[in-house]
């Protein structure tokens, strides 16, 4: 067996740092041109591009921009295997890395490969999706496929995936490498809990089919694996009968404890809603008026007297799926469920939309933001998983304190039950049964020095993280971003050894997903 030759950069002095950087620079320059010629000689059915690759140095976060030496637009899985095998055979000295790029909706360059090779997974999406009906329906999809396309394909058979993300213009490979968490996760688990089988190209260029039964360790490794163990090329996703319509409900609370108690009640109830999320609203004017555009107040008169200005409010967001012939029954069920809750009575807002309209709701918002030039901005997002016993301390320290307004983008808060997560995957959760996803999702106005400027928003994130650290809240980052190996170790905690073991089994040269900055390809020149 080959000895794993990945290593971590731990410069001992300034001199060795400088040396290291110089050597890396020289080597990367040398390799850049030889990479180009060696890739040109490689037989693939798709193609490599060596110019015009700026798109591969950009992502949704819009803060990190590293150009690759080449982009592979694969036509077949064998193109990906041949490319990785080629890099594997070049050995550690080349320093060459490979990153799969889904839809490039990472936040801090995670899908980039500085001077390396980016694989544009979406060009694989031409391959067919195959829906299988029956008692336990599923769909086989290429990993570069967008969830929105999968939804439309499955709906032709009256079926749909069970667990979603809030936004569907993301690829299967991209969300399965993280987790895929949304308002259905309390019931179905995250997307990584709803996959039966994967096809993966490992860091040695081997194509492996894996599942719970076959190559189970690789299967669990890649789920939530941040692209570290292989490139997912196909996935088999669990389906259910698709509802036609959705009742979409919003209610407000002024007290976090009551809000959280109701959320926890709903996620553990036997008969409950189909989607449960929540939002924090800090110092927003005209909130209710904004809602009126798409939601109907249950009591228009009372609702019109409700004032949001300056306050910190908590919005519980719920849906119930139904088919048109069940409308009466569903209304009764909803009434009964709502009667168990303690929201501010005048703030009940309801609307009815198609299932697709509901699932694709963020895309509708995207189109509006794009038209105002507010989409392609820096997104200093911060996603945290907070254990239930600490969520009240968290809320008290952050909402309305460190966070003084939510006018730059939404802040989500909702609980999930860990029993729906498989602890054999690479995903890291807090230690408690129930934990909350808290997502700060602002956009920054580039050269602004006001509250909406990038530096200001980054400093708020820093303050939130420092607060969690100082108060020992046991918080884990979701879509994690760290700059040192110490932080990664502490993120993984007792699971770090498993991670390293899996890395040396499936990507021993640390070729894959360098943008996560967990492992560094071995530097043989030193
Ligand atoms: C508007 C918006 C809304 C979002 N909402 C949610 C949400 O509700 N819930 C949630 O969980 N997340 C959400 N996300 C986060 C999203 O899941 C991640 O950003 C994800 O990485 C995006 O997928 P992508 O296809 O663009 O992946 P990319 O950004 O292209 O890739 C992400 C990482 O996975 C690796 N990777 C990509 N494809 C593969 C593959 N086939 N095999 C192996 N590794 C691969 C990349 O190298 C990179 O390291 C949201 C993001 C945005 C921008
Ligand atoms: C979480 O789920 C498990 C398993 O279904 C259940 O036993 C437990 O009561 C749930 N926890 C809460 C707080 O709902
Ligand atoms: C709330 O926002 C308004 C303007 O949007 C601002 O003038 C006011 O100072 C803010 N209040 C707090 C408590 O931050
Ligand atoms: C994983 O969960 C199972 C029960 O679902 C438990 O028996 C096991 O100890 C857990 N393993 C770890 C490493 O936490």
XYZ file of C-alpha atoms and ligand atoms in Angstrom:
621
model
C 0.000 0.000 0.000
C 1.166 3.501 -0.770
C 1.858 5.672 2.206
C -0.469 8.626 2.368
C 1.573 11.621 1.404
C -0.768 14.452 2.146
C 0.433 16.896 4.713
C -0.634 20.053 6.418
C 1.086 23.368 6.032
C 2.520 24.210 9.406
C 5.229 26.771 8.737
C 7.611 27.027 11.674
C 9.004 30.417 10.901
C 8.565 33.365 8.619
C 11.579 32.238 6.607
C 10.154 28.810 5.962
C 6.826 30.395 5.020
C 8.559 32.553 2.438
C 10.513 29.581 1.140
C 7.373 27.544 0.926
C 5.479 30.216 -0.962
C 8.376 30.744 -3.424
C 8.715 27.061 -4.098
C 4.988 26.714 -4.603
C 4.936 29.668 -6.965
C 7.860 28.387 -9.032
C 6.434 24.915 -9.174
C 2.984 26.136 -10.130
C 4.447 28.271 -12.941
C 6.461 25.357 -14.229
C 3.558 23.016 -13.980
C 1.036 25.343 -15.538
C 2.464 24.987 -19.039
C 3.284 21.303 -18.735
C -0.216 20.688 -17.382
C -1.678 22.270 -20.465
C 0.323 20.099 -22.830
C -0.234 16.905 -20.843
C -3.982 17.486 -20.707
C -4.123 18.256 -24.417
C -2.677 14.796 -24.985
C -5.313 13.122 -22.813
C -8.158 11.374 -24.637
C -11.541 12.575 -23.425
C -14.930 12.681 -25.120
C -15.701 16.098 -23.702
C -13.078 18.843 -23.787
C -10.616 20.921 -21.819
C -10.672 24.685 -21.960
C -7.548 26.674 -21.121
C -8.853 30.195 -21.702
C -11.999 32.014 -20.734
C -12.118 30.094 -17.455
C -12.960 33.113 -15.285
C -16.338 31.579 -14.425
C -14.501 28.807 -12.569
C -12.779 31.420 -10.386
C -16.091 32.852 -9.223
C -18.766 31.700 -6.834
C -21.889 32.934 -5.066
C -19.862 34.202 -2.117
C -17.985 36.479 -4.518
C -14.996 36.980 -2.215
C -12.443 34.433 -3.479
C -11.182 34.288 -7.073
C -8.540 31.715 -8.055
C -8.076 30.799 -11.695
C -7.516 27.146 -12.609
C -5.028 26.084 -15.293
C -7.747 24.180 -17.092
C -11.433 23.357 -16.990
C -12.703 19.935 -17.998
C -16.157 19.873 -19.567
C -16.791 16.131 -19.263
C -19.176 14.268 -21.504
C -18.742 10.917 -19.825
C -17.801 9.722 -16.361
C -14.750 8.151 -17.987
C -13.502 11.691 -18.817
C -13.443 12.493 -15.103
C -11.803 9.178 -14.237
C -9.121 9.632 -16.917
C -8.330 13.151 -15.742
C -7.989 12.229 -12.074
C -6.016 9.101 -12.900
C -3.663 11.287 -14.938
C -3.150 13.674 -12.022
C -2.756 10.719 -9.625
C -0.063 9.213 -11.847
C 1.826 12.513 -11.934
C 2.385 11.933 -8.200
C 2.639 14.397 -5.348
C 5.353 16.558 -6.938
C 3.045 18.150 -9.494
C 1.058 19.949 -6.796
C -1.857 19.708 -9.197
C -5.353 19.600 -7.680
C -8.859 18.933 -9.005
C -12.139 20.507 -7.935
C -15.599 19.480 -9.015
C -17.732 22.520 -9.675
C -21.476 22.107 -9.361
C -23.360 25.358 -9.838
C -20.579 27.344 -8.147
C -22.799 28.407 -5.266
C -20.092 27.972 -2.684
C -19.291 30.912 -0.465
C -15.503 30.945 -0.013
C -13.928 29.352 -3.081
C -14.692 25.750 -2.067
C -15.290 24.722 -5.696
C -12.148 26.443 -7.001
C -8.768 24.874 -7.787
C -5.977 27.479 -7.806
C -3.808 26.635 -10.871
C -5.397 23.210 -10.933
C -8.221 21.595 -12.877
C -11.866 22.449 -12.360
C -14.413 19.899 -13.550
C -17.554 21.560 -14.774
C -20.055 18.973 -13.503
C -23.014 20.543 -15.247
C -21.776 19.386 -18.640
C -22.449 15.813 -17.442
C -26.078 16.717 -16.935
C -26.926 15.830 -20.524
C -27.052 12.207 -19.366
C -30.507 10.894 -18.770
C -32.400 10.959 -15.506
C -34.251 7.723 -14.870
C -37.313 7.587 -12.679
C -38.232 4.220 -11.170
C -41.794 3.822 -9.945
C -43.053 1.152 -7.587
C -43.440 0.848 -3.848
C -40.151 2.604 -3.096
C -39.689 4.977 -6.017
C -36.351 6.601 -6.792
C -34.579 8.549 -9.517
C -31.069 8.070 -10.894
C -29.487 11.394 -11.844
C -26.127 12.710 -13.023
C -24.532 14.605 -10.112
C -24.230 17.829 -12.110
C -27.998 18.036 -12.459
C -29.843 20.924 -10.800
C -32.521 20.009 -8.263
C -35.064 22.121 -10.142
C -34.618 19.914 -13.241
C -34.945 16.769 -11.153
C -38.191 18.083 -9.702
C -39.652 18.726 -13.151
C -38.592 15.306 -14.443
C -40.057 13.460 -11.429
C -43.315 15.396 -11.584
C -43.967 13.803 -14.981
C -44.497 10.598 -12.987
C -46.384 12.283 -10.146
C -43.331 11.878 -7.899
C -40.820 14.187 -6.195
C -37.777 14.007 -3.902
C -38.601 14.266 -0.176
C -35.930 16.530 1.237
C -34.911 19.844 -0.275
C -32.820 22.959 0.032
C -34.512 26.370 0.099
C -33.110 27.064 -3.373
C -33.208 24.510 -6.188
C -30.655 25.934 -8.615
C -27.927 23.905 -6.929
C -26.473 20.588 -8.087
C -26.998 17.195 -6.520
C -23.240 16.694 -6.083
C -22.858 20.095 -4.442
C -25.602 19.696 -1.848
C -24.786 16.034 -1.082
C -21.199 17.084 -0.389
C -22.585 19.378 2.315
C -25.928 17.998 3.619
C -28.907 19.716 2.000
C -30.966 21.103 4.863
C -34.369 22.732 4.666
C -37.773 22.768 6.337
C -38.408 19.079 5.528
C -35.281 17.849 7.353
C -37.060 17.502 10.712
C -39.113 14.701 9.157
C -37.078 13.188 6.316
C -33.606 14.132 7.433
C -31.293 16.179 5.204
C -30.755 15.280 1.545
C -27.810 13.055 2.515
C -30.299 10.872 4.425
C -32.361 10.340 1.284
C -29.832 8.774 -1.082
C -29.695 5.053 -1.841
C -26.625 4.783 -4.017
C -23.800 6.829 -5.495
C -21.308 6.477 -8.288
C -18.018 8.062 -7.267
C -14.642 8.704 -8.923
C -12.037 8.505 -6.165
C -8.827 10.504 -5.862
C -7.035 7.650 -7.632
C -9.320 7.835 -10.651
C -11.268 4.679 -9.828
C -14.996 4.576 -10.597
C -16.828 2.967 -7.660
C -20.533 2.336 -7.084
C -21.363 2.520 -3.408
C -24.332 2.234 -1.053
C -25.207 1.021 2.455
C -24.586 -2.516 1.229
C -21.642 -2.078 -1.091
C -18.492 -0.063 -0.390
C -20.402 1.421 2.527
C -17.442 3.306 3.963
C -16.927 5.271 0.744
C -20.700 5.892 0.521
C -20.780 7.384 4.016
C -17.499 9.227 3.482
C -18.682 11.221 0.456
C -22.036 12.169 2.010
C -21.345 15.486 3.708
C -17.711 14.871 2.732
C -16.978 18.359 1.321
C -15.702 16.756 -1.879
C -12.699 15.263 -0.043
C -13.034 11.590 -0.947
C -14.291 11.441 -4.484
C -16.313 13.134 -7.154
C -19.939 12.042 -7.156
C -20.986 11.365 -10.723
C -24.403 9.750 -10.222
C -26.889 9.566 -7.372
C -29.994 7.495 -6.648
C -32.487 9.659 -4.797
C -35.511 8.512 -2.853
C -38.922 9.782 -4.065
C -42.487 10.097 -2.788
C -45.833 10.936 -4.415
C -45.817 14.677 -5.154
C -48.589 16.870 -3.772
C -50.158 19.393 -6.136
C -50.684 22.293 -3.767
C -49.272 23.889 -0.648
C -50.851 25.963 2.118
C -48.121 28.361 3.153
C -48.438 29.988 6.557
C -46.593 32.689 8.457
C -47.153 33.812 12.045
C -45.157 36.151 14.291
C -43.841 36.019 17.841
C -42.199 38.741 19.862
C -40.700 36.304 22.343
C -37.977 33.869 21.301
C -38.770 31.265 23.970
C -42.382 30.926 22.908
C -41.344 30.777 19.257
C -38.755 28.049 19.894
C -41.099 26.082 22.139
C -43.725 26.021 19.375
C -41.138 25.019 16.765
C -39.903 22.154 18.933
C -43.448 21.067 19.628
C -44.204 20.954 15.908
C -41.099 19.021 14.855
C -41.791 16.289 17.402
C -45.571 16.048 16.931
C -46.926 12.924 15.245
C -49.370 14.778 13.012
C -47.737 18.006 11.921
C -46.814 20.334 9.065
C -44.738 19.244 6.050
C -42.228 22.075 6.260
C -41.141 23.979 9.364
C -38.713 26.888 9.306
C -38.400 30.245 11.013
C -36.979 33.723 10.505
C -35.571 36.388 12.774
C -36.633 39.910 11.926
C -34.738 42.780 13.528
C -35.749 46.398 13.082
C -37.563 46.049 9.785
C -40.130 48.638 8.801
C -43.288 47.818 6.885
C -42.888 44.066 7.285
C -46.585 43.271 7.254
C -47.109 45.492 4.236
C -44.439 43.555 2.345
C -46.157 40.293 3.157
C -49.466 41.554 1.853
C -48.141 41.319 -1.693
C -48.227 37.517 -1.514
C -49.938 36.520 1.754
C -53.444 37.158 3.017
C -53.957 38.209 6.607
C -56.516 36.055 8.396
C -57.811 39.201 10.101
C -57.071 42.196 7.825
C -58.256 44.820 10.290
C -56.121 43.630 13.197
C -53.137 42.896 10.988
C -53.130 46.444 9.654
C -52.608 47.727 13.196
C -49.564 45.549 13.805
C -46.309 47.518 13.837
C -42.963 45.818 13.208
C -40.723 48.882 13.219
C -37.705 48.686 15.460
C -38.698 45.387 17.044
C -37.085 41.989 17.123
C -39.642 39.473 15.879
C -39.652 35.777 15.108
C -41.593 34.449 12.165
C -42.655 30.822 12.118
C -43.027 29.583 8.547
C -45.040 26.438 7.856
C -46.552 24.552 4.972
C -49.042 21.766 4.574
C -49.164 19.844 1.293
C -52.495 18.869 -0.229
C -54.338 17.890 -3.361
C -57.335 19.969 -4.452
C -59.905 17.336 -3.390
C -58.561 17.424 0.193
C -58.943 21.166 0.750
C -61.640 20.990 3.411
C -59.940 18.260 5.400
C -56.606 20.090 5.264
C -58.094 23.367 6.460
C -59.478 21.572 9.484
C -56.130 19.952 10.240
C -54.326 23.257 9.930
C -56.797 24.952 12.234
C -56.291 22.283 14.838
C -52.498 22.477 14.576
C -52.475 26.279 14.796
C -54.699 26.188 17.867
C -51.826 24.498 19.736
C -49.514 27.470 19.084
C -48.982 30.779 20.922
C -48.196 33.284 18.161
C -49.499 36.862 18.122
C -53.095 36.251 16.920
C -53.320 39.235 14.574
C -50.253 38.036 12.624
C -51.617 34.915 10.946
C -50.961 35.117 7.197
C -51.859 32.372 4.750
C -51.436 31.782 1.035
C -51.926 28.904 -1.364
C -49.486 28.073 -4.152
C -48.542 25.104 -6.322
C -45.924 22.705 -4.951
C -43.423 23.827 -7.608
C -44.045 27.483 -6.872
C -43.366 26.874 -3.204
C -40.222 24.802 -3.707
C -38.825 27.231 -6.289
C -39.679 30.328 -4.187
C -36.105 31.587 -3.785
C -35.637 31.606 -7.551
C -38.549 34.032 -7.794
C -36.715 36.228 -5.282
C -33.485 35.775 -7.284
C -35.112 37.161 -10.431
C -36.271 40.240 -8.533
C -32.858 40.792 -6.953
C -31.107 40.289 -10.294
C -33.292 42.930 -11.904
C -32.107 45.376 -9.228
C -28.458 44.319 -9.547
C -28.538 42.829 -6.045
C -27.666 39.190 -6.838
C -24.048 39.162 -8.004
C -22.751 40.813 -4.847
C -20.464 39.457 -2.118
C -22.380 37.115 0.205
C -20.685 36.877 3.599
C -23.009 34.099 4.785
C -22.660 32.314 8.087
C -24.453 29.035 8.842
C -24.380 27.577 12.337
C -25.754 24.493 14.049
C -26.636 25.361 17.638
C -27.485 22.704 20.254
C -30.976 23.066 21.685
C -29.860 23.634 25.284
C -27.822 26.657 24.132
C -30.216 28.231 21.640
C -31.653 30.615 24.236
C -28.225 31.925 25.227
C -27.429 32.209 21.537
C -30.625 34.131 20.779
C -30.099 36.460 23.691
C -26.493 37.203 22.762
C -27.076 37.627 19.032
C -30.583 38.627 17.922
C -31.079 42.326 18.531
C -27.661 42.506 20.226
C -24.758 41.673 17.907
C -27.249 41.592 15.057
C -29.004 44.968 15.020
C -30.887 44.685 11.765
C -31.823 42.101 9.144
C -32.284 44.474 6.242
C -29.354 42.983 4.249
C -30.848 39.523 3.956
C -32.809 36.878 5.834
C -31.788 35.139 9.048
C -33.231 31.636 9.398
C -33.699 29.684 12.636
C -35.285 26.245 12.946
C -34.736 23.009 14.834
C -34.146 19.475 13.525
C -33.918 16.110 15.248
C -30.553 14.374 14.941
C -32.169 10.945 14.787
C -32.792 11.691 11.093
C -29.053 12.051 10.464
C -26.749 9.102 9.925
C -23.695 9.430 12.148
C -21.610 7.283 9.762
C -21.528 10.065 7.161
C -18.793 12.716 7.182
C -21.232 15.336 8.386
C -20.610 16.841 11.801
C -23.531 17.744 14.081
C -23.604 19.199 17.585
C -23.836 16.574 20.292
C -27.469 16.990 21.308
C -30.628 15.262 20.056
C -32.110 18.496 18.778
C -30.121 21.286 17.188
C -31.018 24.489 15.395
C -29.870 25.648 11.989
C -29.191 29.380 12.197
C -28.392 30.938 8.832
C -27.271 34.557 8.374
C -27.718 35.250 4.661
C -26.801 38.866 3.867
C -25.568 40.448 0.669
C -22.951 43.194 0.840
C -22.817 46.406 -1.105
C -19.180 46.420 -2.292
C -17.567 49.762 -1.489
C -20.037 50.734 1.210
C -18.718 51.605 4.650
C -22.215 51.505 6.119
C -24.067 48.642 7.775
C -24.412 46.924 4.404
C -20.683 46.932 3.585
C -18.688 43.710 3.325
C -16.241 44.582 6.107
C -19.035 45.455 8.488
C -20.936 42.231 7.755
C -17.764 40.137 8.101
C -17.073 41.767 11.436
C -20.564 40.851 12.646
C -19.913 37.218 11.657
C -16.652 37.335 13.547
C -18.370 38.727 16.624
C -21.029 36.006 16.475
C -18.364 33.291 16.210
C -16.349 34.825 19.047
C -19.445 35.002 21.186
C -20.203 31.298 20.593
C -16.607 30.398 21.371
C -16.430 32.435 24.575
C -19.790 31.147 25.820
C -18.869 27.500 24.984
C -22.085 26.947 23.072
C -20.875 23.800 21.267
C -21.822 25.327 17.925
C -20.744 23.718 14.623
C -20.464 25.576 11.358
C -22.530 24.346 8.410
C -20.897 24.945 4.985
C -17.815 25.354 7.176
C -15.009 27.763 6.461
C -11.753 27.672 8.426
C -8.269 28.937 7.770
C -6.213 26.697 10.048
C -5.909 22.971 10.534
C -6.482 23.415 14.258
C -9.932 24.773 13.527
C -10.722 21.843 11.235
C -9.583 19.402 13.895
C -11.794 21.023 16.448
C -14.699 21.115 13.980
C -14.441 17.344 13.511
C -13.584 16.659 17.161
C -13.455 12.902 17.800
C -14.346 12.298 14.114
C -11.076 13.827 12.866
C -9.260 10.468 12.909
C -11.965 8.894 10.744
C -11.705 11.801 8.329
C -7.935 11.425 7.977
C -8.271 7.657 7.604
C -10.827 8.065 4.831
C -8.721 10.718 3.140
C -5.727 8.394 3.002
C -7.919 5.569 1.689
C -9.724 7.467 -1.088
C -7.616 10.521 -1.917
C -4.161 9.845 -0.512
C -2.471 12.572 -2.577
C -5.049 15.163 -1.475
C -5.898 15.998 -5.056
C -9.599 16.714 -4.529
C -11.503 19.866 -3.523
C -8.485 21.950 -2.420
C -10.777 24.960 -1.941
C -12.031 23.501 1.334
C -8.499 24.035 2.704
C -8.557 20.977 4.958
C -5.645 19.064 3.447
C -2.755 20.351 1.383
C -1.278 18.341 -1.419
C 2.161 17.196 -0.286
C 4.948 19.609 -1.047
C 7.727 17.323 -2.117
C 10.281 20.049 -2.878
C 10.846 20.740 0.824
C -29.279 30.988 -2.733
C -28.742 29.787 -1.995
C -29.574 29.080 -1.158
C -29.107 27.961 -0.460
N -29.962 27.270 0.342
C -29.528 26.185 0.995
C -30.402 25.432 1.813
O -31.567 25.757 1.975
N -29.916 24.335 2.435
C -28.636 23.914 2.269
O -28.280 22.892 2.820
N -27.782 24.611 1.512
C -28.203 25.731 0.880
N -27.328 26.443 0.108
C -25.916 26.048 0.101
C -25.599 25.038 -0.964
O -26.041 23.761 -0.576
C -24.091 24.980 -1.153
O -23.618 26.265 -1.480
C -23.689 24.022 -2.245
O -22.296 23.915 -2.211
C -24.103 24.590 -3.560
O -24.104 23.604 -4.535
P -23.321 23.790 -5.901
O -23.928 22.762 -6.763
O -23.313 25.168 -6.402
O -21.890 23.328 -5.393
P -20.458 23.982 -5.616
O -20.395 25.269 -4.922
O -20.120 23.979 -7.038
O -19.572 22.915 -4.824
C -19.593 22.792 -3.424
C -18.476 21.875 -2.942
O -18.764 20.546 -3.316
C -17.807 20.070 -4.223
N -18.552 19.372 -5.270
C -19.377 19.906 -6.203
N -19.896 18.930 -6.960
C -19.398 17.777 -6.498
C -19.543 16.413 -6.874
N -20.324 16.055 -7.889
N -18.861 15.474 -6.175
C -18.070 15.822 -5.146
N -17.886 17.081 -4.760
C -18.546 18.051 -5.421
C -17.050 21.274 -4.731
O -15.715 20.967 -5.095
C -17.105 22.190 -3.539
O -16.112 21.857 -2.612
C -27.757 27.567 -0.597
C -26.914 28.295 -1.435
C -27.397 29.387 -2.133
C -26.463 30.147 -2.997
C -36.076 12.875 18.303
O -36.364 11.688 17.603
C -36.286 10.503 18.392
C -36.455 9.306 17.470
O -37.590 9.437 16.682
C -37.322 10.551 19.480
O -37.248 9.404 20.307
C -37.101 11.808 20.334
O -38.148 11.923 21.285
C -37.077 13.049 19.451
N -36.731 14.206 20.279
C -37.549 15.236 20.430
C -37.137 16.248 21.419
O -38.563 15.374 19.788
C -33.811 50.820 13.085
O -33.688 51.225 11.737
C -33.856 52.637 11.554
C -33.805 52.927 10.062
O -33.934 51.801 9.284
C -32.764 53.377 12.306
O -32.936 54.752 12.166
C -32.821 52.990 13.789
O -31.742 53.556 14.470
C -32.774 51.472 13.951
N -32.985 51.126 15.347
C -32.185 50.320 16.035
C -32.591 50.019 17.430
O -31.178 49.837 15.560
C -24.257 6.304 15.910
O -25.614 6.098 16.186
C -25.915 4.796 16.658
C -27.413 4.704 16.866
O -28.109 5.227 15.793
C -25.170 4.533 17.946
O -25.417 3.202 18.384
C -23.683 4.738 17.750
O -23.005 4.636 18.972
C -23.405 6.111 17.145
N -21.989 6.209 16.810
C -21.258 7.277 17.099
C -19.839 7.240 16.668
O -21.718 8.258 17.660
